[in-house]
């Protein structure tokens, strides 16, 4: 079973405390939303879970193995993948190469033929077959986000963290990303989805985590969390 344990994670940047003792567990293929006002620490938490940053203190375990000490590529190998708030599709590579290169780097012993076969499956899933030979830079912002999701699928992670997957995406592609999440979650992958799109996140997630000033102020059923006085207070003045 998927087991992710984030224990008392703190992160300081100089005098700024970006995370102040974040603790939560993921058990099995959960579908979790992570929300919080701008600057709450959502991206920092993601960067710690995937090894981009080291916590100032605290630990992260995946499947019982400590991962907060590992570099990102080893965290990916351990089974945790993420997308970036600003997409990082390789602009000078074709869509097919974008899928193959990270997968070959992560699984050097997998045969190229097998990876290519998998890449075509992923392209089919994204309905991107016709774009296979197009360059990353020729894709729209939303298509680049989908390509990043495709690259994640190539790596076959157990836990997938999506940082603002819906931001600036055309409604039609948004629907595709939504479908991607539902389908891949049903295949047994856990998701942590960061989003500002409240309607989407409340509909999609079965559990909601709320960060505010680096602290987890709520963790539970989205319907209950929504009315939690601490959460309401954190969001007062955000919308208007
Ligand atoms: N690399 C960094 N250096 C210094 N401060 C940072 C860095 N990354 C994030 N911060 C600060 O940490 C806080 C949390 O940021 P972030 O995790 O990006 O928030 P969110 O993703 O919730 O909007 C903010 O005050 C931000 O300015
Ligand atoms: Mg962020």
PDB file of C-alpha atoms and ligand atoms in Angstrom:
ATOM      1  CA  UNK A   1       0.000   0.000   0.000  1.00  0.00           C
ATOM      2  CA  UNK A   2       1.102   3.575  -0.710  1.00  0.00           C
ATOM      3  CA  UNK A   3       2.463   5.178   2.453  1.00  0.00           C
ATOM      4  CA  UNK A   4       3.691   8.767   2.588  1.00  0.00           C
ATOM      5  CA  UNK A   5       4.610  10.262   5.962  1.00  0.00           C
ATOM      6  CA  UNK A   6       5.433  13.941   6.344  1.00  0.00           C
ATOM      7  CA  UNK A   7       6.613  14.534   9.911  1.00  0.00           C
ATOM      8  CA  UNK A   8       7.006  17.939  11.587  1.00  0.00           C
ATOM      9  CA  UNK A   9       8.567  19.575   8.548  1.00  0.00           C
ATOM     10  CA  UNK A  10      10.018  23.056   9.050  1.00  0.00           C
ATOM     11  CA  UNK A  11      11.629  25.174   6.346  1.00  0.00           C
ATOM     12  CA  UNK A  12      13.316  28.511   6.910  1.00  0.00           C
ATOM     13  CA  UNK A  13      14.631  30.831   4.204  1.00  0.00           C
ATOM     14  CA  UNK A  14      16.909  33.139   6.161  1.00  0.00           C
ATOM     15  CA  UNK A  15      14.617  34.752   8.702  1.00  0.00           C
ATOM     16  CA  UNK A  16      11.447  33.665   6.913  1.00  0.00           C
ATOM     17  CA  UNK A  17       9.631  30.582   8.177  1.00  0.00           C
ATOM     18  CA  UNK A  18       7.969  29.114   5.092  1.00  0.00           C
ATOM     19  CA  UNK A  19       6.892  25.862   6.813  1.00  0.00           C
ATOM     20  CA  UNK A  20       6.238  25.542  10.536  1.00  0.00           C
ATOM     21  CA  UNK A  21       5.867  21.895  11.515  1.00  0.00           C
ATOM     22  CA  UNK A  22       3.778  20.283   8.772  1.00  0.00           C
ATOM     23  CA  UNK A  23       2.607  16.744   9.547  1.00  0.00           C
ATOM     24  CA  UNK A  24       0.300  14.502   7.542  1.00  0.00           C
ATOM     25  CA  UNK A  25       0.055  10.960   6.200  1.00  0.00           C
ATOM     26  CA  UNK A  26      -1.162   9.565   2.894  1.00  0.00           C
ATOM     27  CA  UNK A  27      -2.445   5.980   2.918  1.00  0.00           C
ATOM     28  CA  UNK A  28      -3.364   4.311  -0.333  1.00  0.00           C
ATOM     29  CA  UNK A  29      -4.555   5.992  -3.547  1.00  0.00           C
ATOM     30  CA  UNK A  30      -6.007   9.091  -1.904  1.00  0.00           C
ATOM     31  CA  UNK A  31      -7.096  12.144  -3.881  1.00  0.00           C
ATOM     32  CA  UNK A  32      -6.012  15.109  -1.805  1.00  0.00           C
ATOM     33  CA  UNK A  33      -6.374  18.821  -2.436  1.00  0.00           C
ATOM     34  CA  UNK A  34      -3.811  21.222  -0.972  1.00  0.00           C
ATOM     35  CA  UNK A  35      -4.950  24.823  -0.732  1.00  0.00           C
ATOM     36  CA  UNK A  36      -3.906  27.974   1.065  1.00  0.00           C
ATOM     37  CA  UNK A  37      -3.454  31.673   0.403  1.00  0.00           C
ATOM     38  CA  UNK A  38      -0.542  32.914  -1.720  1.00  0.00           C
ATOM     39  CA  UNK A  39       2.756  32.445   0.084  1.00  0.00           C
ATOM     40  CA  UNK A  40       1.295  29.862   2.489  1.00  0.00           C
ATOM     41  CA  UNK A  41       4.075  27.389   1.668  1.00  0.00           C
ATOM     42  CA  UNK A  42       2.388  25.008  -0.787  1.00  0.00           C
ATOM     43  CA  UNK A  43       5.166  25.028  -3.377  1.00  0.00           C
ATOM     44  CA  UNK A  44       7.819  24.877  -0.661  1.00  0.00           C
ATOM     45  CA  UNK A  45       6.166  21.759   0.766  1.00  0.00           C
ATOM     46  CA  UNK A  46       6.139  20.200  -2.703  1.00  0.00           C
ATOM     47  CA  UNK A  47       9.800  21.065  -3.181  1.00  0.00           C
ATOM     48  CA  UNK A  48      10.617  19.324   0.091  1.00  0.00           C
ATOM     49  CA  UNK A  49       8.590  16.224  -0.713  1.00  0.00           C
ATOM     50  CA  UNK A  50      10.313  15.776  -4.075  1.00  0.00           C
ATOM     51  CA  UNK A  51      13.836  16.532  -2.838  1.00  0.00           C
ATOM     52  CA  UNK A  52      14.396  19.936  -4.473  1.00  0.00           C
ATOM     53  CA  UNK A  53      14.747  21.504  -0.989  1.00  0.00           C
ATOM     54  CA  UNK A  54      15.974  19.938   2.219  1.00  0.00           C
ATOM     55  CA  UNK A  55      13.800  20.600   5.276  1.00  0.00           C
ATOM     56  CA  UNK A  56      15.344  22.719   8.058  1.00  0.00           C
ATOM     57  CA  UNK A  57      14.043  19.954  10.309  1.00  0.00           C
ATOM     58  CA  UNK A  58      11.541  17.123  10.092  1.00  0.00           C
ATOM     59  CA  UNK A  59      11.383  14.060   7.851  1.00  0.00           C
ATOM     60  CA  UNK A  60       9.555  12.614   4.855  1.00  0.00           C
ATOM     61  CA  UNK A  61       9.132   8.854   4.379  1.00  0.00           C
ATOM     62  CA  UNK A  62       7.754   7.055   1.333  1.00  0.00           C
ATOM     63  CA  UNK A  63       6.903   3.383   1.743  1.00  0.00           C
ATOM     64  CA  UNK A  64       8.882   3.348   4.972  1.00  0.00           C
ATOM     65  CA  UNK A  65      12.044   4.737   3.319  1.00  0.00           C
ATOM     66  CA  UNK A  66      13.342   8.160   4.219  1.00  0.00           C
ATOM     67  CA  UNK A  67      13.285  10.402   1.130  1.00  0.00           C
ATOM     68  CA  UNK A  68      13.910  13.931   2.451  1.00  0.00           C
ATOM     69  CA  UNK A  69      17.662  13.250   2.315  1.00  0.00           C
ATOM     70  CA  UNK A  70      17.568  12.143  -1.343  1.00  0.00           C
ATOM     71  CA  UNK A  71      18.089  14.217  -4.510  1.00  0.00           C
ATOM     72  CA  UNK A  72      15.022  14.635  -6.771  1.00  0.00           C
ATOM     73  CA  UNK A  73      15.936  11.870  -9.243  1.00  0.00           C
ATOM     74  CA  UNK A  74      16.180   9.355  -6.409  1.00  0.00           C
ATOM     75  CA  UNK A  75      12.883  10.566  -4.945  1.00  0.00           C
ATOM     76  CA  UNK A  76      11.383  10.007  -8.397  1.00  0.00           C
ATOM     77  CA  UNK A  77      12.833   6.502  -8.449  1.00  0.00           C
ATOM     78  CA  UNK A  78      11.357   5.897  -4.999  1.00  0.00           C
ATOM     79  CA  UNK A  79       7.936   6.627  -6.525  1.00  0.00           C
ATOM     80  CA  UNK A  80       7.082  10.293  -6.037  1.00  0.00           C
ATOM     81  CA  UNK A  81       6.584  12.571  -9.040  1.00  0.00           C
ATOM     82  CA  UNK A  82       5.518  16.181  -9.364  1.00  0.00           C
ATOM     83  CA  UNK A  83       4.737  18.856 -11.898  1.00  0.00           C
ATOM     84  CA  UNK A  84       5.895  22.443 -11.628  1.00  0.00           C
ATOM     85  CA  UNK A  85       3.779  25.567 -11.190  1.00  0.00           C
ATOM     86  CA  UNK A  86       5.668  26.907 -14.207  1.00  0.00           C
ATOM     87  CA  UNK A  87       5.902  24.050 -16.712  1.00  0.00           C
ATOM     88  CA  UNK A  88       9.289  22.735 -17.663  1.00  0.00           C
ATOM     89  CA  UNK A  89       8.638  20.941 -20.922  1.00  0.00           C
ATOM     90  CA  UNK A  90      11.813  20.848 -23.007  1.00  0.00           C
ATOM     91  CA  UNK A  91      11.172  23.392 -25.722  1.00  0.00           C
ATOM     92  CA  UNK A  92      13.790  22.139 -28.161  1.00  0.00           C
ATOM     93  CA  UNK A  93      12.741  18.509 -28.040  1.00  0.00           C
ATOM     94  CA  UNK A  94       9.818  16.868 -29.742  1.00  0.00           C
ATOM     95  CA  UNK A  95       6.845  15.711 -27.722  1.00  0.00           C
ATOM     96  CA  UNK A  96       8.011  12.097 -28.127  1.00  0.00           C
ATOM     97  CA  UNK A  97      11.531  12.999 -26.935  1.00  0.00           C
ATOM     98  CA  UNK A  98      10.030  14.887 -24.004  1.00  0.00           C
ATOM     99  CA  UNK A  99       8.417  11.632 -22.910  1.00  0.00           C
ATOM    100  CA  UNK A 100      11.402   9.379 -23.584  1.00  0.00           C
ATOM    101  CA  UNK A 101      14.274  11.400 -22.141  1.00  0.00           C
ATOM    102  CA  UNK A 102      13.229  11.561 -18.456  1.00  0.00           C
ATOM    103  CA  UNK A 103      12.063   7.936 -18.592  1.00  0.00           C
ATOM    104  CA  UNK A 104      15.402   6.755 -20.043  1.00  0.00           C
ATOM    105  CA  UNK A 105      17.272   8.771 -17.423  1.00  0.00           C
ATOM    106  CA  UNK A 106      15.232   7.238 -14.619  1.00  0.00           C
ATOM    107  CA  UNK A 107      15.084   3.681 -15.968  1.00  0.00           C
ATOM    108  CA  UNK A 108      18.387   3.293 -17.854  1.00  0.00           C
ATOM    109  CA  UNK A 109      17.980  -0.472 -18.083  1.00  0.00           C
ATOM    110  CA  UNK A 110      14.491  -0.376 -19.624  1.00  0.00           C
ATOM    111  CA  UNK A 111      14.732  -1.092 -23.348  1.00  0.00           C
ATOM    112  CA  UNK A 112      14.131   1.808 -25.727  1.00  0.00           C
ATOM    113  CA  UNK A 113      11.490  -0.219 -27.572  1.00  0.00           C
ATOM    114  CA  UNK A 114       9.510  -0.799 -24.367  1.00  0.00           C
ATOM    115  CA  UNK A 115       9.718   2.879 -23.436  1.00  0.00           C
ATOM    116  CA  UNK A 116       8.595   3.894 -26.925  1.00  0.00           C
ATOM    117  CA  UNK A 117       5.640   1.563 -26.674  1.00  0.00           C
ATOM    118  CA  UNK A 118       4.758   3.094 -23.314  1.00  0.00           C
ATOM    119  CA  UNK A 119       5.197   6.603 -24.765  1.00  0.00           C
ATOM    120  CA  UNK A 120       2.664   5.844 -27.511  1.00  0.00           C
ATOM    121  CA  UNK A 121       0.207   4.611 -24.880  1.00  0.00           C
ATOM    122  CA  UNK A 122       0.713   7.839 -22.949  1.00  0.00           C
ATOM    123  CA  UNK A 123       0.257   9.918 -26.135  1.00  0.00           C
ATOM    124  CA  UNK A 124      -2.930   8.034 -26.878  1.00  0.00           C
ATOM    125  CA  UNK A 125      -4.164   8.635 -23.337  1.00  0.00           C
ATOM    126  CA  UNK A 126      -3.511  12.373 -23.761  1.00  0.00           C
ATOM    127  CA  UNK A 127      -4.930  12.256 -27.328  1.00  0.00           C
ATOM    128  CA  UNK A 128      -1.597  13.739 -28.413  1.00  0.00           C
ATOM    129  CA  UNK A 129      -0.594  11.167 -31.057  1.00  0.00           C
ATOM    130  CA  UNK A 130      -0.744  13.808 -33.797  1.00  0.00           C
ATOM    131  CA  UNK A 131       1.706  15.994 -31.839  1.00  0.00           C
ATOM    132  CA  UNK A 132       4.411  13.317 -31.377  1.00  0.00           C
ATOM    133  CA  UNK A 133       6.920  15.042 -33.673  1.00  0.00           C
ATOM    134  CA  UNK A 134       6.070  18.633 -32.774  1.00  0.00           C
ATOM    135  CA  UNK A 135       8.525  20.635 -30.698  1.00  0.00           C
ATOM    136  CA  UNK A 136       7.765  21.412 -27.049  1.00  0.00           C
ATOM    137  CA  UNK A 137       7.858  25.123 -27.794  1.00  0.00           C
ATOM    138  CA  UNK A 138       5.070  24.866 -30.376  1.00  0.00           C
ATOM    139  CA  UNK A 139       2.555  23.609 -27.784  1.00  0.00           C
ATOM    140  CA  UNK A 140       0.128  25.912 -25.993  1.00  0.00           C
ATOM    141  CA  UNK A 141       0.617  26.479 -22.261  1.00  0.00           C
ATOM    142  CA  UNK A 142      -2.168  24.020 -21.473  1.00  0.00           C
ATOM    143  CA  UNK A 143      -0.759  21.396 -23.845  1.00  0.00           C
ATOM    144  CA  UNK A 144       2.650  21.773 -22.169  1.00  0.00           C
ATOM    145  CA  UNK A 145       0.976  21.072 -18.836  1.00  0.00           C
ATOM    146  CA  UNK A 146      -0.557  17.921 -20.276  1.00  0.00           C
ATOM    147  CA  UNK A 147       2.820  16.935 -21.691  1.00  0.00           C
ATOM    148  CA  UNK A 148       4.276  17.271 -18.199  1.00  0.00           C
ATOM    149  CA  UNK A 149       1.531  14.989 -16.915  1.00  0.00           C
ATOM    150  CA  UNK A 150       2.466  12.552 -19.653  1.00  0.00           C
ATOM    151  CA  UNK A 151       6.097  12.641 -18.586  1.00  0.00           C
ATOM    152  CA  UNK A 152       4.996  11.787 -15.066  1.00  0.00           C
ATOM    153  CA  UNK A 153       3.074   8.783 -16.357  1.00  0.00           C
ATOM    154  CA  UNK A 154       6.239   7.551 -18.095  1.00  0.00           C
ATOM    155  CA  UNK A 155       7.947   7.461 -14.696  1.00  0.00           C
ATOM    156  CA  UNK A 156       5.030   5.549 -13.159  1.00  0.00           C
ATOM    157  CA  UNK A 157       5.070   7.174  -9.700  1.00  0.00           C
ATOM    158  CA  UNK A 158       2.870   6.014  -6.774  1.00  0.00           C
ATOM    159  CA  UNK A 159       2.357   9.541  -5.485  1.00  0.00           C
ATOM    160  CA  UNK A 160       1.771  12.440  -7.870  1.00  0.00           C
ATOM    161  CA  UNK A 161       1.908  16.070  -6.778  1.00  0.00           C
ATOM    162  CA  UNK A 162       0.429  18.606  -9.185  1.00  0.00           C
ATOM    163  CA  UNK A 163       1.292  22.256  -8.538  1.00  0.00           C
ATOM    164  CA  UNK A 164      -1.473  24.450  -9.986  1.00  0.00           C
ATOM    165  CA  UNK A 165      -2.357  22.108 -12.878  1.00  0.00           C
ATOM    166  CA  UNK A 166      -5.366  24.220 -13.904  1.00  0.00           C
ATOM    167  CA  UNK A 167      -3.799  27.680 -13.784  1.00  0.00           C
ATOM    168  CA  UNK A 168      -4.060  29.466 -17.128  1.00  0.00           C
ATOM    169  CA  UNK A 169      -5.362  26.367 -18.915  1.00  0.00           C
ATOM    170  CA  UNK A 170      -8.075  26.546 -21.564  1.00  0.00           C
ATOM    171  CA  UNK A 171     -11.374  25.057 -20.227  1.00  0.00           C
ATOM    172  CA  UNK A 172     -11.251  22.254 -22.786  1.00  0.00           C
ATOM    173  CA  UNK A 173      -7.800  21.149 -21.680  1.00  0.00           C
ATOM    174  CA  UNK A 174      -8.845  21.652 -18.076  1.00  0.00           C
ATOM    175  CA  UNK A 175     -11.431  18.954 -18.582  1.00  0.00           C
ATOM    176  CA  UNK A 176      -8.720  16.673 -19.936  1.00  0.00           C
ATOM    177  CA  UNK A 177      -6.517  17.289 -16.916  1.00  0.00           C
ATOM    178  CA  UNK A 178      -9.501  16.600 -14.695  1.00  0.00           C
ATOM    179  CA  UNK A 179     -10.108  13.290 -16.506  1.00  0.00           C
ATOM    180  CA  UNK A 180      -6.430  12.435 -16.247  1.00  0.00           C
ATOM    181  CA  UNK A 181      -6.556  12.822 -12.481  1.00  0.00           C
ATOM    182  CA  UNK A 182      -9.721  10.729 -12.085  1.00  0.00           C
ATOM    183  CA  UNK A 183      -8.454   7.964 -14.393  1.00  0.00           C
ATOM    184  CA  UNK A 184      -4.919   7.726 -13.033  1.00  0.00           C
ATOM    185  CA  UNK A 185      -6.222   7.888  -9.453  1.00  0.00           C
ATOM    186  CA  UNK A 186      -8.569   4.978 -10.235  1.00  0.00           C
ATOM    187  CA  UNK A 187      -5.472   3.060 -11.423  1.00  0.00           C
ATOM    188  CA  UNK A 188      -4.168   3.238  -7.857  1.00  0.00           C
ATOM    189  CA  UNK A 189      -2.034   6.396  -7.749  1.00  0.00           C
ATOM    190  CA  UNK A 190      -2.262   8.891  -4.910  1.00  0.00           C
ATOM    191  CA  UNK A 191      -2.632  12.569  -5.833  1.00  0.00           C
ATOM    192  CA  UNK A 192      -1.873  15.774  -4.005  1.00  0.00           C
ATOM    193  CA  UNK A 193      -3.267  18.637  -6.048  1.00  0.00           C
ATOM    194  CA  UNK A 194      -2.454  22.268  -5.362  1.00  0.00           C
ATOM    195  CA  UNK A 195      -5.013  24.619  -6.827  1.00  0.00           C
ATOM    196  CA  UNK A 196      -6.513  28.053  -6.498  1.00  0.00           C
ATOM    197  CA  UNK A 197      -9.555  26.914  -8.401  1.00  0.00           C
ATOM    198  CA  UNK A 198     -11.836  26.314  -5.416  1.00  0.00           C
ATOM    199  CA  UNK A 199     -14.770  24.833  -7.320  1.00  0.00           C
ATOM    200  CA  UNK A 200     -12.549  22.296  -9.022  1.00  0.00           C
ATOM    201  CA  UNK A 201     -10.594  21.368  -5.915  1.00  0.00           C
ATOM    202  CA  UNK A 202     -13.714  20.981  -3.770  1.00  0.00           C
ATOM    203  CA  UNK A 203     -15.369  18.770  -6.401  1.00  0.00           C
ATOM    204  CA  UNK A 204     -12.287  16.725  -7.161  1.00  0.00           C
ATOM    205  CA  UNK A 205     -10.651  16.023  -3.819  1.00  0.00           C
ATOM    206  CA  UNK A 206     -11.839  13.572  -1.208  1.00  0.00           C
ATOM    207  CA  UNK A 207      -9.620  15.141   1.436  1.00  0.00           C
ATOM    208  CA  UNK A 208      -8.439  18.695   1.785  1.00  0.00           C
ATOM    209  CA  UNK A 209      -5.290  20.050   3.422  1.00  0.00           C
ATOM    210  CA  UNK A 210      -5.130  23.766   4.166  1.00  0.00           C
ATOM    211  CA  UNK A 211      -1.844  25.587   4.678  1.00  0.00           C
ATOM    212  CA  UNK A 212      -1.663  29.067   6.165  1.00  0.00           C
ATOM    213  CA  UNK A 213       1.610  30.798   7.039  1.00  0.00           C
ATOM    214  CA  UNK A 214       3.415  27.468   6.837  1.00  0.00           C
ATOM    215  CA  UNK A 215       1.054  25.644   9.171  1.00  0.00           C
ATOM    216  CA  UNK A 216      -1.492  22.974   8.326  1.00  0.00           C
ATOM    217  CA  UNK A 217      -4.655  24.513   9.765  1.00  0.00           C
ATOM    218  CA  UNK A 218      -7.089  21.880   8.462  1.00  0.00           C
ATOM    219  CA  UNK A 219      -7.033  18.302   7.173  1.00  0.00           C
ATOM    220  CA  UNK A 220     -10.252  16.472   6.419  1.00  0.00           C
ATOM    221  CA  UNK A 221     -13.441  16.113   4.432  1.00  0.00           C
ATOM    222  CA  UNK A 222     -13.653  19.045   1.960  1.00  0.00           C
ATOM    223  CA  UNK A 223     -17.288  19.705   2.894  1.00  0.00           C
ATOM    224  CA  UNK A 224     -16.325  20.156   6.552  1.00  0.00           C
ATOM    225  CA  UNK A 225     -13.021  21.925   5.944  1.00  0.00           C
ATOM    226  CA  UNK A 226     -14.819  24.516   3.828  1.00  0.00           C
ATOM    227  CA  UNK A 227     -16.786  25.729   6.864  1.00  0.00           C
ATOM    228  CA  UNK A 228     -13.930  25.451   9.355  1.00  0.00           C
ATOM    229  CA  UNK A 229     -13.652  28.882  11.057  1.00  0.00           C
ATOM    230  CA  UNK A 230      -9.824  28.841  10.795  1.00  0.00           C
ATOM    231  CA  UNK A 231     -10.062  28.218   7.044  1.00  0.00           C
ATOM    232  CA  UNK A 232     -12.746  30.838   6.515  1.00  0.00           C
ATOM    233  CA  UNK A 233     -10.590  33.329   8.403  1.00  0.00           C
ATOM    234  CA  UNK A 234      -7.457  32.482   6.380  1.00  0.00           C
ATOM    235  CA  UNK A 235      -9.364  33.198   3.176  1.00  0.00           C
ATOM    236  CA  UNK A 236     -11.165  36.339   4.340  1.00  0.00           C
ATOM    237  CA  UNK A 237     -10.024  39.225   2.217  1.00  0.00           C
ATOM    238  CA  UNK A 238      -8.362  36.870  -0.317  1.00  0.00           C
ATOM    239  CA  UNK A 239     -11.206  36.854  -2.805  1.00  0.00           C
ATOM    240  CA  UNK A 240     -12.448  40.434  -2.581  1.00  0.00           C
TER     241      UNK A 240
HETATM  242  N1  LIG B   1      13.752  29.865  -2.521  1.00  0.00           N
HETATM  243  C1  LIG B   1      13.187  30.734  -1.669  1.00  0.00           C
HETATM  244  N2  LIG B   1      13.926  31.681  -1.038  1.00  0.00           N
HETATM  245  C2  LIG B   1      13.365  32.538  -0.165  1.00  0.00           C
HETATM  246  N3  LIG B   1      12.060  32.558   0.147  1.00  0.00           N
HETATM  247  C3  LIG B   1      11.270  31.651  -0.471  1.00  0.00           C
HETATM  248  C4  LIG B   1      11.783  30.705  -1.396  1.00  0.00           C
HETATM  249  N4  LIG B   1      10.749  29.930  -1.826  1.00  0.00           N
HETATM  250  C5  LIG B   1       9.658  30.382  -1.196  1.00  0.00           C
HETATM  251  N5  LIG B   1       9.958  31.409  -0.375  1.00  0.00           N
HETATM  252  C6  LIG B   1       9.023  32.116   0.498  1.00  0.00           C
HETATM  253  O1  LIG B   1       8.345  31.148   1.277  1.00  0.00           O
HETATM  254  C7  LIG B   1       6.966  31.492   1.423  1.00  0.00           C
HETATM  255  C8  LIG B   1       6.118  30.381   0.866  1.00  0.00           C
HETATM  256  O2  LIG B   1       6.225  30.389  -0.544  1.00  0.00           O
HETATM  257  P1  LIG B   1       5.554  29.297  -1.472  1.00  0.00           P
HETATM  258  O3  LIG B   1       5.878  27.960  -0.937  1.00  0.00           O
HETATM  259  O4  LIG B   1       5.951  29.585  -2.862  1.00  0.00           O
HETATM  260  O5  LIG B   1       4.005  29.614  -1.259  1.00  0.00           O
HETATM  261  P2  LIG B   1       2.728  29.146  -2.114  1.00  0.00           P
HETATM  262  O6  LIG B   1       3.161  28.141  -3.097  1.00  0.00           O
HETATM  263  O7  LIG B   1       1.762  28.632  -1.089  1.00  0.00           O
HETATM  264  O8  LIG B   1       2.191  30.406  -2.766  1.00  0.00           O
HETATM  265  C9  LIG B   1       6.772  32.820   0.733  1.00  0.00           C
HETATM  266  O9  LIG B   1       6.895  33.846   1.680  1.00  0.00           O
HETATM  267  C10 LIG B   1       7.924  32.844  -0.263  1.00  0.00           C
HETATM  268  O10 LIG B   1       8.305  34.174  -0.557  1.00  0.00           O
HETATM  269 MG1  LIG B   2       3.030  28.055  -5.212  1.00  0.00          MG
END
